[in-house]
């Protein structure tokens, strides 16, 4: 397929210019003024539109067994929704079952994802049981499978949490093999204590989910993780960072010349904890860590501006209302997570770029380029350059639209952003040179999405 895109405003993490873009065999073959191409299959006029590299969301949970149920988007619906919102590549999490191997978990996740994806995807491997045999599998995951990042949980005690002994062992091995350790950094023991205390006092509403994970649980764990990473020398990445206290720990590490990469998620930038001050409706936003305060939003926007926060993801982990109601009598049984995969890019543009909180280049950097660099996909993904995959978003910066459950493609029966009015819309999305979404319609077939084997971690220069 040969496609010529004329007169678009091409925006990467470092550039911003008007040019034509020529795509052949799935990759970008030419960029220039007034490009002449023989017999293109299609010419697209992008005058007045931005052309961004396809979004990369490195934190999603599709069809994931969790808290006695499964996240409600499977690989088919989740990757469809991703493409509608301009995300062309996502990274999902394989969860090791305690007592079983990493390979066993990977097989399970491959069974659910193989041939079911519309957009490109990769996996992080979540290590929930680090022991002598797990140690031997780290190299195999990196070398044989192209899975180069290893997720750890310092919370979800009794389910996914590992202790510091396992953490240090894992960090040493991952460092040796050239990978990255990522973390859900909250203090699982303290949260466990507070959950039990509130329940014993008969406090069962969603608000107590928030109150059982105060900021200190996150700042303490982030600092501990950063310290262990410094000791072992492993490249380290904190997922879904929500608050000023945790950001300050990352800044402290930077003062010691240590680089701890940080991801926040769109919800922590635009929503706050006042949403828990209502009845059970607050369950829509029960996620871990919980939403925080306005002062934390300000801190995170500043962290993005200053380069202390490199990535804006979603932690997309949707549950239908019936599933959320599992916690009607007990907040600790509400499945944790919320739906956002479809709205990340448009929310970030509307709330970030249009409100002058971030520049256009920063928008591209944190929604695409940095994730590609950090997770070993750059420059195939995450930029617009000769030879890169033609994963592109043609974006209308002026189009206004309203988010609603009635319109979204995620498999969930409410929207966490119902009625939000946004400026800027993904108009046409391409994946590896094929039209993926046009006029709000999916144009690809299921299974087009490829598993992306990732390179060893080089970080961001
Ligand atoms: O609430 C959340 N974040 N659910 C998904 C699992 C996790 O901790 O990322
Ligand atoms: Zn988490
Ligand atoms: Zn997550």
mmCIF file with all atom_site columns, N, CA, C and O in Angstrom, residues 132-167:
data_model
loop_
_atom_site.group_PDB
_atom_site.id
_atom_site.type_symbol
_atom_site.label_atom_id
_atom_site.label_alt_id
_atom_site.label_comp_id
_atom_site.label_asym_id
_atom_site.label_entity_id
_atom_site.label_seq_id
_atom_site.pdbx_PDB_ins_code
_atom_site.Cartn_x
_atom_site.Cartn_y
_atom_site.Cartn_z
_atom_site.occupancy
_atom_site.B_iso_or_equiv
_atom_site.pdbx_formal_charge
_atom_site.auth_seq_id
_atom_site.auth_comp_id
_atom_site.auth_asym_id
_atom_site.auth_atom_id
_atom_site.pdbx_PDB_model_num
ATOM 1   N N  . UNK A 1 132 ? 14.637 -19.217 42.942 1.00 0.00 ? 132 UNK A N  1
ATOM 2   C CA . UNK A 1 132 ? 15.781 -19.655 42.129 1.00 0.00 ? 132 UNK A CA 1
ATOM 3   C C  . UNK A 1 132 ? 15.374 -20.039 40.707 1.00 0.00 ? 132 UNK A C  1
ATOM 4   O O  . UNK A 1 132 ? 16.133 -19.828 39.761 1.00 0.00 ? 132 UNK A O  1
ATOM 5   N N  . UNK A 1 133 ? 14.175 -20.612 40.549 1.00 0.00 ? 133 UNK A N  1
ATOM 6   C CA . UNK A 1 133 ? 13.816 -20.957 39.163 1.00 0.00 ? 133 UNK A CA 1
ATOM 7   C C  . UNK A 1 133 ? 13.327 -19.743 38.376 1.00 0.00 ? 133 UNK A C  1
ATOM 8   O O  . UNK A 1 133 ? 13.569 -19.634 37.171 1.00 0.00 ? 133 UNK A O  1
ATOM 9   N N  . UNK A 1 134 ? 12.655 -18.796 39.065 1.00 0.00 ? 134 UNK A N  1
ATOM 10  C CA . UNK A 1 134 ? 12.266 -17.562 38.352 1.00 0.00 ? 134 UNK A CA 1
ATOM 11  C C  . UNK A 1 134 ? 13.522 -16.856 37.844 1.00 0.00 ? 134 UNK A C  1
ATOM 12  O O  . UNK A 1 134 ? 13.541 -16.330 36.733 1.00 0.00 ? 134 UNK A O  1
ATOM 13  N N  . UNK A 1 135 ? 14.543 -16.833 38.693 1.00 0.00 ? 135 UNK A N  1
ATOM 14  C CA . UNK A 1 135 ? 15.791 -16.152 38.315 1.00 0.00 ? 135 UNK A CA 1
ATOM 15  C C  . UNK A 1 135 ? 16.284 -16.653 36.954 1.00 0.00 ? 135 UNK A C  1
ATOM 16  O O  . UNK A 1 135 ? 16.683 -15.870 36.092 1.00 0.00 ? 135 UNK A O  1
ATOM 17  N N  . UNK A 1 136 ? 16.201 -17.957 36.764 1.00 0.00 ? 136 UNK A N  1
ATOM 18  C CA . UNK A 1 136 ? 16.704 -18.528 35.508 1.00 0.00 ? 136 UNK A CA 1
ATOM 19  C C  . UNK A 1 136 ? 15.864 -18.125 34.293 1.00 0.00 ? 136 UNK A C  1
ATOM 20  O O  . UNK A 1 136 ? 16.333 -18.189 33.160 1.00 0.00 ? 136 UNK A O  1
ATOM 21  N N  . UNK A 1 137 ? 14.635 -17.725 34.547 1.00 0.00 ? 137 UNK A N  1
ATOM 22  C CA . UNK A 1 137 ? 13.758 -17.390 33.414 1.00 0.00 ? 137 UNK A CA 1
ATOM 23  C C  . UNK A 1 137 ? 13.913 -15.945 32.924 1.00 0.00 ? 137 UNK A C  1
ATOM 24  O O  . UNK A 1 137 ? 13.412 -15.605 31.848 1.00 0.00 ? 137 UNK A O  1
ATOM 25  N N  . UNK A 1 138 ? 14.582 -15.114 33.702 1.00 0.00 ? 138 UNK A N  1
ATOM 26  C CA . UNK A 1 138 ? 14.684 -13.689 33.326 1.00 0.00 ? 138 UNK A CA 1
ATOM 27  C C  . UNK A 1 138 ? 15.407 -13.540 31.983 1.00 0.00 ? 138 UNK A C  1
ATOM 28  O O  . UNK A 1 138 ? 14.931 -12.859 31.064 1.00 0.00 ? 138 UNK A O  1
ATOM 29  N N  . UNK A 1 139 ? 16.535 -14.225 31.868 1.00 0.00 ? 139 UNK A N  1
ATOM 30  C CA . UNK A 1 139 ? 17.311 -14.127 30.627 1.00 0.00 ? 139 UNK A CA 1
ATOM 31  C C  . UNK A 1 139 ? 16.488 -14.639 29.444 1.00 0.00 ? 139 UNK A C  1
ATOM 32  O O  . UNK A 1 139 ? 16.469 -14.034 28.370 1.00 0.00 ? 139 UNK A O  1
ATOM 33  N N  . UNK A 1 140 ? 15.808 -15.752 29.685 1.00 0.00 ? 140 UNK A N  1
ATOM 34  C CA . UNK A 1 140 ? 14.983 -16.364 28.630 1.00 0.00 ? 140 UNK A CA 1
ATOM 35  C C  . UNK A 1 140 ? 13.903 -15.388 28.143 1.00 0.00 ? 140 UNK A C  1
ATOM 36  O O  . UNK A 1 140 ? 13.664 -15.258 26.937 1.00 0.00 ? 140 UNK A O  1
ATOM 37  N N  . UNK A 1 141 ? 13.271 -14.682 29.080 1.00 0.00 ? 141 UNK A N  1
ATOM 38  C CA . UNK A 1 141 ? 12.224 -13.719 28.683 1.00 0.00 ? 141 UNK A CA 1
ATOM 39  C C  . UNK A 1 141 ? 12.825 -12.611 27.820 1.00 0.00 ? 141 UNK A C  1
ATOM 40  O O  . UNK A 1 141 ? 12.247 -12.219 26.811 1.00 0.00 ? 141 UNK A O  1
ATOM 41  N N  . UNK A 1 142 ? 13.985 -12.119 28.229 1.00 0.00 ? 142 UNK A N  1
ATOM 42  C CA . UNK A 1 142 ? 14.597 -11.010 27.488 1.00 0.00 ? 142 UNK A CA 1
ATOM 43  C C  . UNK A 1 142 ? 15.096 -11.486 26.125 1.00 0.00 ? 142 UNK A C  1
ATOM 44  O O  . UNK A 1 142 ? 14.780 -10.899 25.085 1.00 0.00 ? 142 UNK A O  1
ATOM 45  N N  . UNK A 1 143 ? 15.872 -12.572 26.138 1.00 0.00 ? 143 UNK A N  1
ATOM 46  C CA . UNK A 1 143 ? 16.541 -13.000 24.892 1.00 0.00 ? 143 UNK A CA 1
ATOM 47  C C  . UNK A 1 143 ? 15.594 -13.712 23.935 1.00 0.00 ? 143 UNK A C  1
ATOM 48  O O  . UNK A 1 143 ? 15.652 -13.493 22.731 1.00 0.00 ? 143 UNK A O  1
ATOM 49  N N  . UNK A 1 144 ? 14.744 -14.572 24.455 1.00 0.00 ? 144 UNK A N  1
ATOM 50  C CA . UNK A 1 144 ? 13.914 -15.399 23.560 1.00 0.00 ? 144 UNK A CA 1
ATOM 51  C C  . UNK A 1 144 ? 12.571 -14.759 23.231 1.00 0.00 ? 144 UNK A C  1
ATOM 52  O O  . UNK A 1 144 ? 12.010 -15.017 22.171 1.00 0.00 ? 144 UNK A O  1
ATOM 53  N N  . UNK A 1 145 ? 12.045 -13.951 24.159 1.00 0.00 ? 145 UNK A N  1
ATOM 54  C CA . UNK A 1 145 ? 10.689 -13.433 23.962 1.00 0.00 ? 145 UNK A CA 1
ATOM 55  C C  . UNK A 1 145 ? 10.631 -11.930 23.688 1.00 0.00 ? 145 UNK A C  1
ATOM 56  O O  . UNK A 1 145 ? 9.563  -11.409 23.366 1.00 0.00 ? 145 UNK A O  1
ATOM 57  N N  . UNK A 1 146 ? 11.744 -11.233 23.892 1.00 0.00 ? 146 UNK A N  1
ATOM 58  C CA . UNK A 1 146 ? 11.712 -9.776  23.705 1.00 0.00 ? 146 UNK A CA 1
ATOM 59  C C  . UNK A 1 146 ? 10.878 -9.082  24.760 1.00 0.00 ? 146 UNK A C  1
ATOM 60  O O  . UNK A 1 146 ? 10.325 -8.003  24.531 1.00 0.00 ? 146 UNK A O  1
ATOM 61  N N  . UNK A 1 147 ? 10.781 -9.704  25.932 1.00 0.00 ? 147 UNK A N  1
ATOM 62  C CA . UNK A 1 147 ? 10.096 -9.065  27.077 1.00 0.00 ? 147 UNK A CA 1
ATOM 63  C C  . UNK A 1 147 ? 11.197 -8.568  28.007 1.00 0.00 ? 147 UNK A C  1
ATOM 64  O O  . UNK A 1 147 ? 11.864 -9.365  28.681 1.00 0.00 ? 147 UNK A O  1
ATOM 65  N N  . UNK A 1 148 ? 11.391 -7.249  28.027 1.00 0.00 ? 148 UNK A N  1
ATOM 66  C CA . UNK A 1 148 ? 12.592 -6.704  28.661 1.00 0.00 ? 148 UNK A CA 1
ATOM 67  C C  . UNK A 1 148 ? 12.300 -5.915  29.942 1.00 0.00 ? 148 UNK A C  1
ATOM 68  O O  . UNK A 1 148 ? 13.218 -5.385  30.553 1.00 0.00 ? 148 UNK A O  1
ATOM 69  N N  . UNK A 1 149 ? 11.020 -5.837  30.317 1.00 0.00 ? 149 UNK A N  1
ATOM 70  C CA . UNK A 1 149 ? 10.681 -5.094  31.533 1.00 0.00 ? 149 UNK A CA 1
ATOM 71  C C  . UNK A 1 149 ? 9.927  -6.008  32.498 1.00 0.00 ? 149 UNK A C  1
ATOM 72  O O  . UNK A 1 149 ? 9.060  -6.787  32.079 1.00 0.00 ? 149 UNK A O  1
ATOM 73  N N  . UNK A 1 150 ? 10.265 -5.884  33.773 1.00 0.00 ? 150 UNK A N  1
ATOM 74  C CA . UNK A 1 150 ? 9.741  -6.793  34.805 1.00 0.00 ? 150 UNK A CA 1
ATOM 75  C C  . UNK A 1 150 ? 9.043  -5.971  35.873 1.00 0.00 ? 150 UNK A C  1
ATOM 76  O O  . UNK A 1 150 ? 9.646  -5.130  36.530 1.00 0.00 ? 150 UNK A O  1
ATOM 77  N N  . UNK A 1 151 ? 7.750  -6.235  36.019 1.00 0.00 ? 151 UNK A N  1
ATOM 78  C CA . UNK A 1 151 ? 6.906  -5.447  36.910 1.00 0.00 ? 151 UNK A CA 1
ATOM 79  C C  . UNK A 1 151 ? 6.882  -6.077  38.295 1.00 0.00 ? 151 UNK A C  1
ATOM 80  O O  . UNK A 1 151 ? 6.807  -7.306  38.425 1.00 0.00 ? 151 UNK A O  1
ATOM 81  N N  . UNK A 1 152 ? 6.905  -5.236  39.297 1.00 0.00 ? 152 UNK A N  1
ATOM 82  C CA . UNK A 1 152 ? 6.792  -5.726  40.668 1.00 0.00 ? 152 UNK A CA 1
ATOM 83  C C  . UNK A 1 152 ? 5.673  -4.970  41.375 1.00 0.00 ? 152 UNK A C  1
ATOM 84  O O  . UNK A 1 152 ? 5.373  -3.827  41.038 1.00 0.00 ? 152 UNK A O  1
ATOM 85  N N  . UNK A 1 153 ? 5.087  -5.625  42.360 1.00 0.00 ? 153 UNK A N  1
ATOM 86  C CA . UNK A 1 153 ? 4.049  -5.002  43.177 1.00 0.00 ? 153 UNK A CA 1
ATOM 87  C C  . UNK A 1 153 ? 4.546  -4.943  44.614 1.00 0.00 ? 153 UNK A C  1
ATOM 88  O O  . UNK A 1 153 ? 4.845  -5.991  45.199 1.00 0.00 ? 153 UNK A O  1
ATOM 89  N N  . UNK A 1 154 ? 4.596  -3.746  45.177 1.00 0.00 ? 154 UNK A N  1
ATOM 90  C CA . UNK A 1 154 ? 4.924  -3.605  46.599 1.00 0.00 ? 154 UNK A CA 1
ATOM 91  C C  . UNK A 1 154 ? 3.628  -3.609  47.411 1.00 0.00 ? 154 UNK A C  1
ATOM 92  O O  . UNK A 1 154 ? 3.650  -3.436  48.632 1.00 0.00 ? 154 UNK A O  1
ATOM 93  N N  . UNK A 1 155 ? 2.485  -3.761  46.727 1.00 0.00 ? 155 UNK A N  1
ATOM 94  C CA . UNK A 1 155 ? 1.170  -3.809  47.380 1.00 0.00 ? 155 UNK A CA 1
ATOM 95  C C  . UNK A 1 155 ? 0.392  -5.025  46.886 1.00 0.00 ? 155 UNK A C  1
ATOM 96  O O  . UNK A 1 155 ? 0.943  -5.864  46.183 1.00 0.00 ? 155 UNK A O  1
ATOM 97  N N  . UNK A 1 156 ? -0.915 -5.072  47.217 1.00 0.00 ? 156 UNK A N  1
ATOM 98  C CA . UNK A 1 156 ? -1.778 -6.243  46.992 1.00 0.00 ? 156 UNK A CA 1
ATOM 99  C C  . UNK A 1 156 ? -1.215 -7.419  47.796 1.00 0.00 ? 156 UNK A C  1
ATOM 100 O O  . UNK A 1 156 ? -0.897 -8.478  47.245 1.00 0.00 ? 156 UNK A O  1
ATOM 101 N N  . UNK A 1 157 ? -1.108 -7.180  49.104 1.00 0.00 ? 157 UNK A N  1
ATOM 102 C CA . UNK A 1 157 ? -0.564 -8.186  50.020 1.00 0.00 ? 157 UNK A CA 1
ATOM 103 C C  . UNK A 1 157 ? -1.391 -9.458  49.951 1.00 0.00 ? 157 UNK A C  1
ATOM 104 O O  . UNK A 1 157 ? -2.618 -9.418  49.950 1.00 0.00 ? 157 UNK A O  1
ATOM 105 N N  . UNK A 1 158 ? -0.705 -10.584 49.882 1.00 0.00 ? 158 UNK A N  1
ATOM 106 C CA . UNK A 1 158 ? -1.392 -11.881 49.834 1.00 0.00 ? 158 UNK A CA 1
ATOM 107 C C  . UNK A 1 158 ? -1.800 -12.265 48.422 1.00 0.00 ? 158 UNK A C  1
ATOM 108 O O  . UNK A 1 158 ? -2.343 -13.353 48.194 1.00 0.00 ? 158 UNK A O  1
ATOM 109 N N  . UNK A 1 159 ? -1.561 -11.416 47.440 1.00 0.00 ? 159 UNK A N  1
ATOM 110 C CA . UNK A 1 159 ? -1.930 -11.749 46.057 1.00 0.00 ? 159 UNK A CA 1
ATOM 111 C C  . UNK A 1 159 ? -0.729 -11.560 45.117 1.00 0.00 ? 159 UNK A C  1
ATOM 112 O O  . UNK A 1 159 ? -0.167 -12.536 44.621 1.00 0.00 ? 159 UNK A O  1
ATOM 113 N N  . UNK A 1 160 ? -0.337 -10.301 44.921 1.00 0.00 ? 160 UNK A N  1
ATOM 114 C CA . UNK A 1 160 ? 0.713  -10.010 43.932 1.00 0.00 ? 160 UNK A CA 1
ATOM 115 C C  . UNK A 1 160 ? 2.003  -9.477  44.562 1.00 0.00 ? 160 UNK A C  1
ATOM 116 O O  . UNK A 1 160 ? 3.049  -9.442  43.906 1.00 0.00 ? 160 UNK A O  1
ATOM 117 N N  . UNK A 1 161 ? 1.919  -9.091  45.816 1.00 0.00 ? 161 UNK A N  1
ATOM 118 C CA . UNK A 1 161 ? 3.038  -8.378  46.463 1.00 0.00 ? 161 UNK A CA 1
ATOM 119 C C  . UNK A 1 161 ? 4.268  -9.255  46.644 1.00 0.00 ? 161 UNK A C  1
ATOM 120 O O  . UNK A 1 161 ? 4.152  -10.426 46.990 1.00 0.00 ? 161 UNK A O  1
ATOM 121 N N  . UNK A 1 162 ? 5.447  -8.667  46.396 1.00 0.00 ? 162 UNK A N  1
ATOM 122 C CA . UNK A 1 162 ? 6.692  -9.346  46.779 1.00 0.00 ? 162 UNK A CA 1
ATOM 123 C C  . UNK A 1 162 ? 7.353  -8.542  47.894 1.00 0.00 ? 162 UNK A C  1
ATOM 124 O O  . UNK A 1 162 ? 7.080  -7.353  48.064 1.00 0.00 ? 162 UNK A O  1
ATOM 125 N N  . UNK A 1 163 ? 8.229  -9.219  48.650 1.00 0.00 ? 163 UNK A N  1
ATOM 126 C CA . UNK A 1 163 ? 8.913  -8.493  49.730 1.00 0.00 ? 163 UNK A CA 1
ATOM 127 C C  . UNK A 1 163 ? 10.236 -7.934  49.218 1.00 0.00 ? 163 UNK A C  1
ATOM 128 O O  . UNK A 1 163 ? 10.636 -8.174  48.075 1.00 0.00 ? 163 UNK A O  1
ATOM 129 N N  . UNK A 1 164 ? 10.926 -7.189  50.076 1.00 0.00 ? 164 UNK A N  1
ATOM 130 C CA . UNK A 1 164 ? 12.152 -6.509  49.637 1.00 0.00 ? 164 UNK A CA 1
ATOM 131 C C  . UNK A 1 164 ? 13.263 -7.510  49.304 1.00 0.00 ? 164 UNK A C  1
ATOM 132 O O  . UNK A 1 164 ? 14.118 -7.237  48.459 1.00 0.00 ? 164 UNK A O  1
ATOM 133 N N  . UNK A 1 165 ? 13.237 -8.657  49.982 1.00 0.00 ? 165 UNK A N  1
ATOM 134 C CA . UNK A 1 165 ? 14.254 -9.684  49.688 1.00 0.00 ? 165 UNK A CA 1
ATOM 135 C C  . UNK A 1 165 ? 14.133 -10.118 48.223 1.00 0.00 ? 165 UNK A C  1
ATOM 136 O O  . UNK A 1 165 ? 15.119 -10.189 47.482 1.00 0.00 ? 165 UNK A O  1
ATOM 137 N N  . UNK A 1 166 ? 12.887 -10.402 47.821 1.00 0.00 ? 166 UNK A N  1
ATOM 138 C CA . UNK A 1 166 ? 12.670 -10.799 46.419 1.00 0.00 ? 166 UNK A CA 1
ATOM 139 C C  . UNK A 1 166 ? 12.996 -9.643  45.474 1.00 0.00 ? 166 UNK A C  1
ATOM 140 O O  . UNK A 1 166 ? 13.544 -9.845  44.394 1.00 0.00 ? 166 UNK A O  1
ATOM 141 N N  . UNK A 1 167 ? 12.642 -8.435  45.888 1.00 0.00 ? 167 UNK A N  1
ATOM 142 C CA . UNK A 1 167 ? 12.862 -7.262  45.036 1.00 0.00 ? 167 UNK A CA 1
ATOM 143 C C  . UNK A 1 167 ? 14.355 -7.103  44.710 1.00 0.00 ? 167 UNK A C  1
ATOM 144 O O  . UNK A 1 167 ? 14.737 -6.916  43.551 1.00 0.00 ? 167 UNK A O  1
#
